[in-house]
Amino acid sequence: MDNPGIYREVLELASRISDRYLRAITYARIGYYLHKLEDETYKDAFKQSFDAVSRIESPISAVRALIEIGGYLYKSGLVKASNKVFYQAYEIVRGFPQPLHDEMIEALVNRLMGLGLLNDALFYGRNIKSDVKRNDVLLKILREYLKGRNIKRAYVALKYIQGEPWHSIAAVEILKVHLEREEFGSAIKILRNLTSEYWLSEAMREVAVHLKNADVPKETYEKFVDIALSMPKSVSPEVLRALLIGLGSYGETSFVLGIIRNLPEEERVKILSGLISNIIDQEKLLESIVDNLHGSELDLVAKIILDGLLSRPANPRYKQLVEHVGFKAGDDSIKAKAVTYLAKIGEYEDAMKLAGEIMDTHVRSLAFGSIAVSRLKEGDIDGAIDAALEVKDPKWGSWLLSEILTKILELQAGESVRDDLEDKSHKQKKIWEKE
């Protein structure tokens, strides 16, 4: 409701504020609201605010008042006037000693950022003298640019951010936006310019996470892997591991296997374990890995695959894969794992055939024992005994037959058949070793 009388009374009452700083910003606030109410007396209000500023004795208070007045002028749409006021405040601050100089410029920058005037904030912020404070402030401005997805201006801010860790932090912030947009070429450029080992590692972790959830061509993955391979050894190997697991999950198993051959065994195991865990439901992909390996490399992968499968409920869909792994592996303990899985899915003929290839008498007893236990669980006592009798070694054959006969009686007594032969065999082996 238009009431010029009230407006004049408000202006009159403001003149009674004794504190000149408070009087100045009060007039500015009144000017803002009068402008909003489309009352021409807003001009008088702003004029009175400047008059009050001219009477402030403290330069610091005068600058703070000008910053506030500039904000209200901008909010009133008086952009040119606000720009002049902000610059006037800056001109006064230029003569301040440290650390007051930087504190007041930071106050100006914060006000400008609050108004969304990021370009102006950058203009004044880059004049902060302290390296630490300047970089902190510029990093805040850069992050605001990125929030508004103004990546071009973020790069401008990046040019003024000097020294570590600020420059690297800022670069990684920009990198994240490129990754979100799937602008991987730009991300690669940033990575190649990072000099801090720590932030390079952090950046590559971000890359690994985004690549995992993005549909990218193999060539892009390979470029990131090349960067990871060229990183200093002190940088966490988790980076390369994550990239290779992601690339292998993408289907590029030959490429991954070619790279990890040059890595320490411990790291190879970690990468292969992670990769196989990721693709455990892709039998064809697992088979392609097995087909590309021989000797100790094959045994390593075969063990990881079978351990992964045995940790899950048995499923007949893996029959071909398990047979392939079992018959191709050279290590008897791996063949025994394959036998155990085949027995669990009821493929007894193939399980017996594979178990027959095992030469180590201890491992052979475990393999045929797993067949016998699976037979017993189905109530096939004759089949369980036949499997146990396949172990011809006097010691291990007798031990296995003893265990199976005991389990038959346990089954008759209504007890469940337990998969505990491996633990029992190790105990028995220790006993014989002491004899």
Short mmCIF file of C-alpha atoms in Angstrom, two decimals:
data_model
loop_
_atom_site.label_atom_id
_atom_site.label_comp_id
_atom_site.label_asym_id
_atom_site.label_seq_id
_atom_site.Cartn_x
_atom_site.Cartn_y
_atom_site.Cartn_z
CA MET A 1 0.00 0.00 0.00
CA ASP A 2 1.50 3.32 -1.12
CA ASN A 3 2.05 5.63 1.84
CA PRO A 4 4.55 8.43 1.13
CA GLY A 5 4.08 9.79 4.63
CA ILE A 6 5.44 6.62 6.20
CA TYR A 7 8.40 6.58 3.82
CA ARG A 8 9.36 10.15 4.78
CA GLU A 9 8.98 9.29 8.45
CA VAL A 10 11.27 6.28 8.08
CA LEU A 11 13.92 8.44 6.46
CA GLU A 12 13.57 11.00 9.24
CA LEU A 13 13.94 8.39 11.97
CA ALA A 14 17.05 6.95 10.31
CA SER A 15 18.75 10.33 10.68
CA ARG A 16 18.55 9.90 14.43
CA ILE A 17 20.87 6.84 14.42
CA SER A 18 23.99 8.14 16.11
CA ASP A 19 26.40 5.45 14.91
CA ARG A 20 27.49 6.65 11.48
CA TYR A 21 28.25 3.16 10.15
CA LEU A 22 24.83 1.84 11.17
CA ARG A 23 23.20 5.01 9.84
CA ALA A 24 24.90 4.52 6.45
CA ILE A 25 23.83 0.91 5.97
CA THR A 26 20.33 1.61 7.35
CA TYR A 27 19.82 4.30 4.70
CA ALA A 28 21.05 1.81 2.08
CA ARG A 29 18.56 -0.81 3.25
CA ILE A 30 15.78 1.76 3.18
CA GLY A 31 16.84 2.78 -0.32
CA TYR A 32 16.64 -0.85 -1.46
CA TYR A 33 13.11 -1.33 -0.12
CA LEU A 34 11.90 2.04 -1.41
CA HIS A 35 13.19 1.10 -4.85
CA LYS A 36 11.34 -2.19 -4.54
CA LEU A 37 8.21 -0.21 -3.67
CA GLU A 38 8.84 1.98 -6.72
CA ASP A 39 9.07 5.11 -4.63
CA GLU A 40 11.39 7.75 -6.02
CA THR A 41 12.58 8.73 -2.55
CA TYR A 42 14.96 5.74 -2.79
CA LYS A 43 17.39 8.19 -4.40
CA ASP A 44 17.35 10.35 -1.29
CA ALA A 45 17.92 7.29 0.89
CA PHE A 46 21.03 6.23 -1.02
CA LYS A 47 22.27 9.82 -1.09
CA GLN A 48 21.92 9.97 2.70
CA SER A 49 23.81 6.68 3.03
CA PHE A 50 26.80 8.12 1.14
CA ASP A 51 26.65 11.27 3.24
CA ALA A 52 26.82 9.13 6.37
CA VAL A 53 29.83 7.25 4.99
CA SER A 54 31.68 10.51 4.37
CA ARG A 55 31.34 11.28 8.09
CA ILE A 56 32.75 7.92 9.29
CA GLU A 57 36.15 8.50 10.85
CA SER A 58 37.38 4.89 10.74
CA PRO A 59 38.59 3.87 7.23
CA ILE A 60 37.83 0.23 8.06
CA SER A 61 34.23 1.01 8.98
CA ALA A 62 33.90 3.23 5.93
CA VAL A 63 35.01 0.36 3.67
CA ARG A 64 32.61 -2.08 5.34
CA ALA A 65 29.79 0.44 4.86
CA LEU A 66 30.62 0.92 1.18
CA ILE A 67 30.63 -2.84 0.63
CA GLU A 68 27.14 -3.07 2.18
CA ILE A 69 25.85 -0.07 0.21
CA GLY A 70 27.24 -1.53 -3.01
CA GLY A 71 25.32 -4.73 -2.32
CA TYR A 72 22.01 -2.91 -1.83
CA LEU A 73 22.58 -0.82 -4.96
CA TYR A 74 23.17 -4.01 -6.98
CA LYS A 75 20.06 -5.67 -5.55
CA SER A 76 18.14 -2.56 -6.56
CA GLY A 77 19.26 -3.03 -10.15
CA LEU A 78 21.62 -0.07 -10.05
CA VAL A 79 24.54 -2.08 -11.42
CA LYS A 80 26.78 0.76 -12.63
CA ALA A 81 26.42 2.59 -9.33
CA SER A 82 27.20 -0.58 -7.37
CA ASN A 83 30.32 -1.23 -9.47
CA LYS A 84 31.60 2.27 -8.70
CA VAL A 85 31.00 1.79 -4.98
CA PHE A 86 32.76 -1.57 -4.86
CA TYR A 87 35.76 -0.13 -6.68
CA GLN A 88 35.76 2.88 -4.34
CA ALA A 89 35.99 0.48 -1.41
CA TYR A 90 38.83 -1.37 -3.12
CA GLU A 91 40.75 1.86 -3.76
CA ILE A 92 40.65 2.67 -0.06
CA VAL A 93 41.75 -0.85 0.88
CA ARG A 94 44.79 -0.66 -1.40
CA GLY A 95 46.38 1.69 1.10
CA PHE A 96 45.81 -0.61 4.08
CA PRO A 97 48.74 -2.50 5.65
CA GLN A 98 48.87 -6.26 5.95
CA PRO A 99 47.03 -8.32 7.10
CA LEU A 100 44.18 -5.77 7.08
CA HIS A 101 44.55 -5.28 3.32
CA ASP A 102 43.80 -8.93 2.59
CA GLU A 103 41.06 -9.22 5.21
CA MET A 104 39.10 -6.36 3.68
CA ILE A 105 39.51 -7.61 0.12
CA GLU A 106 38.27 -11.00 1.29
CA ALA A 107 35.24 -9.27 2.82
CA LEU A 108 34.59 -7.55 -0.51
CA VAL A 109 34.99 -10.82 -2.41
CA ASN A 110 32.61 -12.66 -0.09
CA ARG A 111 29.97 -9.97 -0.63
CA LEU A 112 30.38 -10.17 -4.38
CA MET A 113 30.16 -13.97 -4.33
CA GLY A 114 26.98 -13.71 -2.25
CA LEU A 115 25.52 -11.53 -5.00
CA GLY A 116 26.62 -14.01 -7.67
CA LEU A 117 29.16 -11.55 -9.11
CA LEU A 118 31.89 -14.14 -9.56
CA ASN A 119 33.78 -12.30 -12.30
CA ASP A 120 34.08 -9.23 -10.07
CA ALA A 121 35.03 -11.44 -7.12
CA LEU A 122 37.82 -12.95 -9.23
CA PHE A 123 39.01 -9.48 -10.30
CA TYR A 124 39.43 -8.31 -6.71
CA GLY A 125 40.40 -11.66 -5.19
CA ARG A 126 43.48 -12.08 -7.34
CA ASN A 127 44.89 -8.90 -5.72
CA ILE A 128 45.15 -10.49 -2.28
CA LYS A 129 48.82 -10.37 -1.29
CA SER A 130 49.10 -13.44 0.94
CA ASP A 131 49.65 -16.55 -1.20
CA VAL A 132 47.72 -18.76 1.20
CA LYS A 133 44.72 -16.46 1.57
CA ARG A 134 44.67 -15.57 -2.14
CA ASN A 135 44.69 -19.21 -3.21
CA ASP A 136 42.03 -20.11 -0.63
CA VAL A 137 39.76 -17.33 -1.89
CA LEU A 138 40.34 -18.09 -5.58
CA LEU A 139 39.63 -21.76 -4.95
CA LYS A 140 36.27 -20.80 -3.42
CA ILE A 141 35.47 -18.73 -6.50
CA LEU A 142 36.49 -21.56 -8.83
CA ARG A 143 34.18 -23.95 -7.01
CA GLU A 144 31.30 -21.50 -7.41
CA TYR A 145 31.98 -21.33 -11.14
CA LEU A 146 31.84 -25.10 -11.28
CA LYS A 147 28.58 -25.20 -9.35
CA GLY A 148 27.14 -23.06 -12.11
CA ARG A 149 28.80 -25.34 -14.69
CA ASN A 150 30.79 -22.38 -16.02
CA ILE A 151 33.90 -24.41 -16.72
CA LYS A 152 35.42 -21.80 -19.05
CA ARG A 153 35.57 -19.24 -16.23
CA ALA A 154 36.81 -21.91 -13.84
CA TYR A 155 39.85 -22.32 -16.09
CA VAL A 156 40.39 -18.55 -15.91
CA ALA A 157 40.38 -18.76 -12.11
CA LEU A 158 42.77 -21.72 -12.29
CA LYS A 159 45.37 -19.55 -14.05
CA TYR A 160 45.58 -17.29 -11.00
CA ILE A 161 45.85 -20.13 -8.49
CA GLN A 162 49.55 -20.73 -7.95
CA GLY A 163 51.42 -23.12 -5.69
CA GLU A 164 50.55 -26.45 -4.13
CA PRO A 165 48.29 -27.94 -3.03
CA TRP A 166 45.86 -25.27 -4.30
CA HIS A 167 46.59 -25.59 -8.00
CA SER A 168 46.22 -29.36 -7.93
CA ILE A 169 43.06 -29.20 -5.81
CA ALA A 170 41.55 -26.74 -8.29
CA ALA A 171 42.57 -28.88 -11.26
CA VAL A 172 41.00 -31.98 -9.71
CA GLU A 173 37.78 -30.02 -9.06
CA ILE A 174 37.63 -29.16 -12.77
CA LEU A 175 38.53 -32.75 -13.66
CA LYS A 176 35.49 -34.02 -11.73
CA VAL A 177 33.17 -31.89 -13.86
CA HIS A 178 34.81 -33.12 -17.07
CA LEU A 179 34.32 -36.70 -15.88
CA GLU A 180 30.68 -36.08 -15.02
CA ARG A 181 30.19 -34.74 -18.53
CA GLU A 182 32.20 -37.68 -19.90
CA GLU A 183 34.66 -35.22 -21.46
CA PHE A 184 37.53 -37.66 -21.11
CA GLY A 185 39.88 -35.89 -23.51
CA SER A 186 39.82 -32.78 -21.31
CA ALA A 187 40.29 -34.95 -18.23
CA ILE A 188 43.40 -36.52 -19.75
CA LYS A 189 44.89 -33.06 -20.44
CA ILE A 190 44.45 -32.12 -16.78
CA LEU A 191 46.01 -35.36 -15.58
CA ARG A 192 49.09 -34.86 -17.73
CA ASN A 193 49.65 -31.42 -16.19
CA LEU A 194 49.35 -32.49 -12.55
CA THR A 195 52.70 -32.46 -10.77
CA SER A 196 51.66 -33.43 -7.24
CA GLU A 197 51.89 -37.21 -6.74
CA TYR A 198 49.18 -37.16 -4.08
CA TRP A 199 46.68 -35.21 -6.16
CA LEU A 200 47.52 -37.19 -9.26
CA SER A 201 46.61 -40.31 -7.33
CA GLU A 202 43.39 -38.71 -6.09
CA ALA A 203 42.52 -37.62 -9.61
CA MET A 204 43.06 -41.11 -10.98
CA ARG A 205 40.78 -42.53 -8.29
CA GLU A 206 38.08 -40.16 -9.53
CA VAL A 207 38.75 -41.37 -13.06
CA ALA A 208 38.44 -45.02 -12.03
CA VAL A 209 35.08 -44.40 -10.34
CA HIS A 210 33.64 -42.52 -13.32
CA LEU A 211 34.93 -44.97 -15.92
CA LYS A 212 33.30 -47.80 -14.01
CA ASN A 213 29.89 -46.16 -14.48
CA ALA A 214 30.41 -44.78 -17.97
CA ASP A 215 30.13 -46.40 -21.37
CA VAL A 216 33.50 -45.51 -22.85
CA PRO A 217 35.47 -47.02 -25.73
CA LYS A 218 38.45 -49.24 -25.07
CA GLU A 219 40.82 -46.62 -26.47
CA THR A 220 39.82 -44.15 -23.75
CA TYR A 221 40.43 -46.72 -21.03
CA GLU A 222 43.83 -47.51 -22.53
CA LYS A 223 44.87 -43.85 -22.44
CA PHE A 224 44.07 -43.63 -18.73
CA VAL A 225 45.94 -46.89 -18.12
CA ASP A 226 48.98 -45.45 -19.93
CA ILE A 227 48.87 -42.45 -17.61
CA ALA A 228 48.61 -44.72 -14.58
CA LEU A 229 51.57 -46.78 -15.76
CA SER A 230 53.67 -43.63 -16.12
CA MET A 231 52.85 -42.44 -12.60
CA PRO A 232 55.60 -42.54 -9.95
CA LYS A 233 55.83 -45.82 -8.05
CA SER A 234 55.13 -43.95 -4.82
CA VAL A 235 51.62 -43.25 -6.08
CA SER A 236 49.13 -45.76 -4.75
CA PRO A 237 48.84 -48.89 -6.96
CA GLU A 238 45.11 -48.85 -6.21
CA VAL A 239 44.74 -46.45 -9.12
CA LEU A 240 46.11 -48.81 -11.75
CA ARG A 241 44.30 -51.70 -10.09
CA ALA A 242 40.92 -49.96 -10.35
CA LEU A 243 41.50 -49.02 -13.99
CA LEU A 244 42.59 -52.52 -15.02
CA ILE A 245 39.69 -54.17 -13.21
CA GLY A 246 37.33 -51.77 -14.93
CA LEU A 247 38.91 -52.36 -18.32
CA GLY A 248 38.86 -56.13 -17.84
CA SER A 249 35.21 -55.99 -16.80
CA TYR A 250 34.62 -54.12 -20.04
CA GLY A 251 35.83 -57.25 -21.84
CA GLU A 252 39.41 -56.29 -22.62
CA THR A 253 40.91 -59.22 -20.73
CA SER A 254 43.83 -59.81 -23.12
CA PHE A 255 44.94 -56.20 -22.73
CA VAL A 256 44.75 -56.43 -18.93
CA LEU A 257 46.60 -59.75 -18.78
CA GLY A 258 49.35 -58.31 -20.95
CA ILE A 259 49.90 -55.44 -18.53
CA ILE A 260 49.75 -57.33 -15.23
CA ARG A 261 52.42 -59.81 -16.34
CA ASN A 262 54.96 -57.11 -15.52
CA LEU A 263 53.54 -56.42 -12.06
CA PRO A 264 54.54 -58.05 -8.74
CA GLU A 265 52.68 -61.29 -7.98
CA GLU A 266 50.89 -59.77 -4.99
CA GLU A 267 49.49 -57.01 -7.18
CA ARG A 268 48.58 -59.48 -9.94
CA VAL A 269 46.55 -61.50 -7.45
CA LYS A 270 44.69 -58.39 -6.25
CA ILE A 271 43.84 -57.27 -9.78
CA LEU A 272 42.77 -60.73 -10.93
CA SER A 273 40.69 -61.27 -7.77
CA GLY A 274 38.92 -57.97 -8.28
CA LEU A 275 38.39 -58.61 -11.97
CA ILE A 276 37.06 -62.14 -11.53
CA SER A 277 34.76 -60.98 -8.74
CA ASN A 278 33.35 -58.39 -11.15
CA ILE A 279 32.77 -60.84 -14.01
CA ILE A 280 31.92 -63.99 -12.05
CA ASP A 281 28.51 -64.08 -13.78
CA GLN A 282 30.06 -63.94 -17.25
CA GLU A 283 31.19 -67.47 -17.96
CA LYS A 284 32.32 -66.76 -21.52
CA LEU A 285 34.52 -63.89 -20.37
CA LEU A 286 36.04 -66.08 -17.65
CA GLU A 287 36.71 -68.79 -20.23
CA SER A 288 38.45 -66.27 -22.48
CA ILE A 289 40.81 -65.41 -19.61
CA VAL A 290 41.59 -69.09 -19.01
CA ASP A 291 42.20 -69.66 -22.75
CA ASN A 292 44.82 -66.89 -22.78
CA LEU A 293 46.87 -68.37 -19.93
CA HIS A 294 49.19 -71.30 -19.34
CA GLY A 295 51.34 -72.73 -16.58
CA SER A 296 51.58 -70.85 -13.28
CA GLU A 297 49.53 -67.92 -14.62
CA LEU A 298 46.68 -70.27 -15.46
CA ASP A 299 46.83 -71.96 -12.05
CA LEU A 300 46.70 -68.59 -10.33
CA VAL A 301 43.61 -67.50 -12.24
CA ALA A 302 41.98 -70.92 -12.01
CA LYS A 303 42.33 -70.91 -8.22
CA ILE A 304 40.75 -67.44 -7.97
CA ILE A 305 37.86 -68.47 -10.25
CA LEU A 306 37.15 -71.70 -8.38
CA ASP A 307 37.44 -70.08 -4.95
CA GLY A 308 34.95 -67.47 -6.13
CA LEU A 309 32.53 -70.08 -7.43
CA LEU A 310 32.84 -72.31 -4.36
CA SER A 311 31.99 -69.34 -2.12
CA ARG A 312 28.58 -69.10 -3.84
CA PRO A 313 25.72 -71.58 -4.19
CA ALA A 314 26.65 -74.18 -6.83
CA ASN A 315 25.04 -73.63 -10.24
CA PRO A 316 25.03 -76.07 -13.21
CA ARG A 317 25.54 -73.14 -15.62
CA TYR A 318 29.23 -73.18 -14.66
CA LYS A 319 29.77 -76.84 -15.60
CA GLN A 320 31.63 -76.14 -18.85
CA LEU A 321 33.81 -73.45 -17.27
CA VAL A 322 34.74 -75.61 -14.28
CA GLU A 323 35.58 -78.60 -16.47
CA HIS A 324 37.66 -76.38 -18.73
CA VAL A 325 39.55 -74.93 -15.79
CA GLY A 326 39.98 -78.25 -14.01
CA PHE A 327 41.31 -80.27 -16.94
CA LYS A 328 43.59 -77.44 -18.11
CA ALA A 329 45.12 -76.63 -14.70
CA GLY A 330 48.40 -78.26 -13.79
CA ASP A 331 48.13 -77.94 -10.00
CA ASP A 332 46.47 -80.92 -8.27
CA SER A 333 44.86 -78.75 -5.58
CA ILE A 334 43.11 -76.72 -8.28
CA LYS A 335 41.88 -79.88 -9.98
CA ALA A 336 40.48 -80.96 -6.61
CA LYS A 337 38.54 -77.70 -6.31
CA ALA A 338 37.05 -78.30 -9.75
CA VAL A 339 36.13 -81.85 -8.72
CA THR A 340 34.38 -80.51 -5.62
CA TYR A 341 32.32 -78.09 -7.71
CA LEU A 342 31.37 -80.71 -10.28
CA ALA A 343 30.29 -83.04 -7.47
CA LYS A 344 28.19 -80.27 -5.92
CA ILE A 345 26.22 -79.86 -9.17
CA GLY A 346 25.82 -83.65 -9.58
CA GLU A 347 28.23 -84.08 -12.49
CA TYR A 348 29.76 -87.21 -10.97
CA GLU A 349 31.07 -88.87 -14.10
CA ASP A 350 33.17 -85.84 -15.05
CA ALA A 351 34.17 -85.33 -11.42
CA MET A 352 35.44 -88.92 -11.17
CA LYS A 353 37.34 -88.57 -14.44
CA LEU A 354 39.05 -85.34 -13.31
CA ALA A 355 39.80 -86.72 -9.84
CA GLY A 356 41.50 -89.67 -11.53
CA GLU A 357 44.08 -87.26 -12.99
CA ILE A 358 45.24 -86.11 -9.56
CA MET A 359 48.58 -87.59 -8.59
CA ASP A 360 49.15 -86.26 -5.08
CA THR A 361 47.68 -88.89 -2.76
CA HIS A 362 46.53 -86.41 -0.11
CA VAL A 363 44.81 -84.13 -2.63
CA ARG A 364 43.41 -87.17 -4.47
CA SER A 365 41.76 -88.34 -1.26
CA LEU A 366 40.12 -84.93 -0.84
CA ALA A 367 38.88 -84.92 -4.42
CA PHE A 368 37.27 -88.34 -4.22
CA GLY A 369 36.12 -87.50 -0.71
CA SER A 370 34.17 -84.48 -2.00
CA ILE A 371 32.47 -86.79 -4.52
CA ALA A 372 31.65 -89.28 -1.77
CA VAL A 373 30.19 -86.56 0.48
CA SER A 374 28.00 -85.20 -2.33
CA ARG A 375 26.81 -88.75 -3.06
CA LEU A 376 25.96 -89.28 0.59
CA LYS A 377 23.96 -86.05 0.70
CA GLU A 378 21.81 -87.53 -2.06
CA GLY A 379 21.48 -90.79 -0.11
CA ASP A 380 23.66 -92.73 -2.58
CA ILE A 381 25.69 -94.88 -0.17
CA ASP A 382 27.02 -97.26 -2.85
CA GLY A 383 28.23 -94.32 -4.97
CA ALA A 384 29.95 -92.78 -1.93
CA ILE A 385 31.78 -96.03 -1.14
CA ASP A 386 32.82 -96.47 -4.80
CA ALA A 387 34.32 -92.96 -4.79
CA ALA A 388 36.22 -93.62 -1.56
CA LEU A 389 37.65 -96.86 -2.91
CA GLU A 390 39.23 -94.98 -5.85
CA VAL A 391 42.00 -93.78 -3.50
CA LYS A 392 44.49 -96.66 -3.65
CA ASP A 393 47.15 -95.15 -1.38
CA PRO A 394 47.26 -97.34 1.80
CA LYS A 395 47.27 -94.43 4.21
CA TRP A 396 44.97 -91.92 2.53
CA GLY A 397 42.72 -94.60 1.08
CA SER A 398 42.18 -96.07 4.54
CA TRP A 399 41.66 -92.66 6.07
CA LEU A 400 39.05 -91.66 3.50
CA LEU A 401 37.18 -94.96 3.71
CA SER A 402 37.11 -94.61 7.51
CA GLU A 403 35.65 -91.11 7.25
CA ILE A 404 33.04 -92.07 4.67
CA LEU A 405 31.93 -95.15 6.60
CA THR A 406 31.54 -92.96 9.69
CA LYS A 407 29.49 -90.45 7.72
CA ILE A 408 27.26 -93.26 6.44
CA LEU A 409 26.45 -94.21 10.01
CA GLU A 410 25.92 -90.53 10.92
CA LEU A 411 23.47 -90.29 8.02
CA GLN A 412 21.63 -93.40 9.23
CA ALA A 413 21.43 -91.87 12.69
CA GLY A 414 19.63 -88.86 11.26
CA GLU A 415 22.59 -86.48 11.41
CA SER A 416 23.54 -84.17 8.55
CA VAL A 417 26.54 -84.88 6.35
CA ARG A 418 29.15 -82.17 6.87
CA ASP A 419 31.79 -80.89 4.43
CA ASP A 420 34.66 -81.21 6.90
CA LEU A 421 36.99 -83.66 5.18
CA GLU A 422 39.60 -81.04 4.28
CA ASP A 423 40.02 -79.85 7.87
CA LYS A 424 40.15 -83.43 9.13
CA SER A 425 42.70 -84.41 6.50
CA HIS A 426 45.06 -81.63 7.54
CA LYS A 427 44.85 -82.77 11.16
CA GLN A 428 45.56 -86.35 10.12
CA LYS A 429 48.49 -85.21 7.97
CA LYS A 430 50.06 -83.44 10.95
CA ILE A 431 49.68 -86.58 13.05
CA TRP A 432 51.48 -88.72 10.43
CA GLU A 433 54.24 -86.10 10.08
CA LYS A 434 55.02 -86.42 13.80
CA GLU A 435 55.26 -90.21 13.68
#
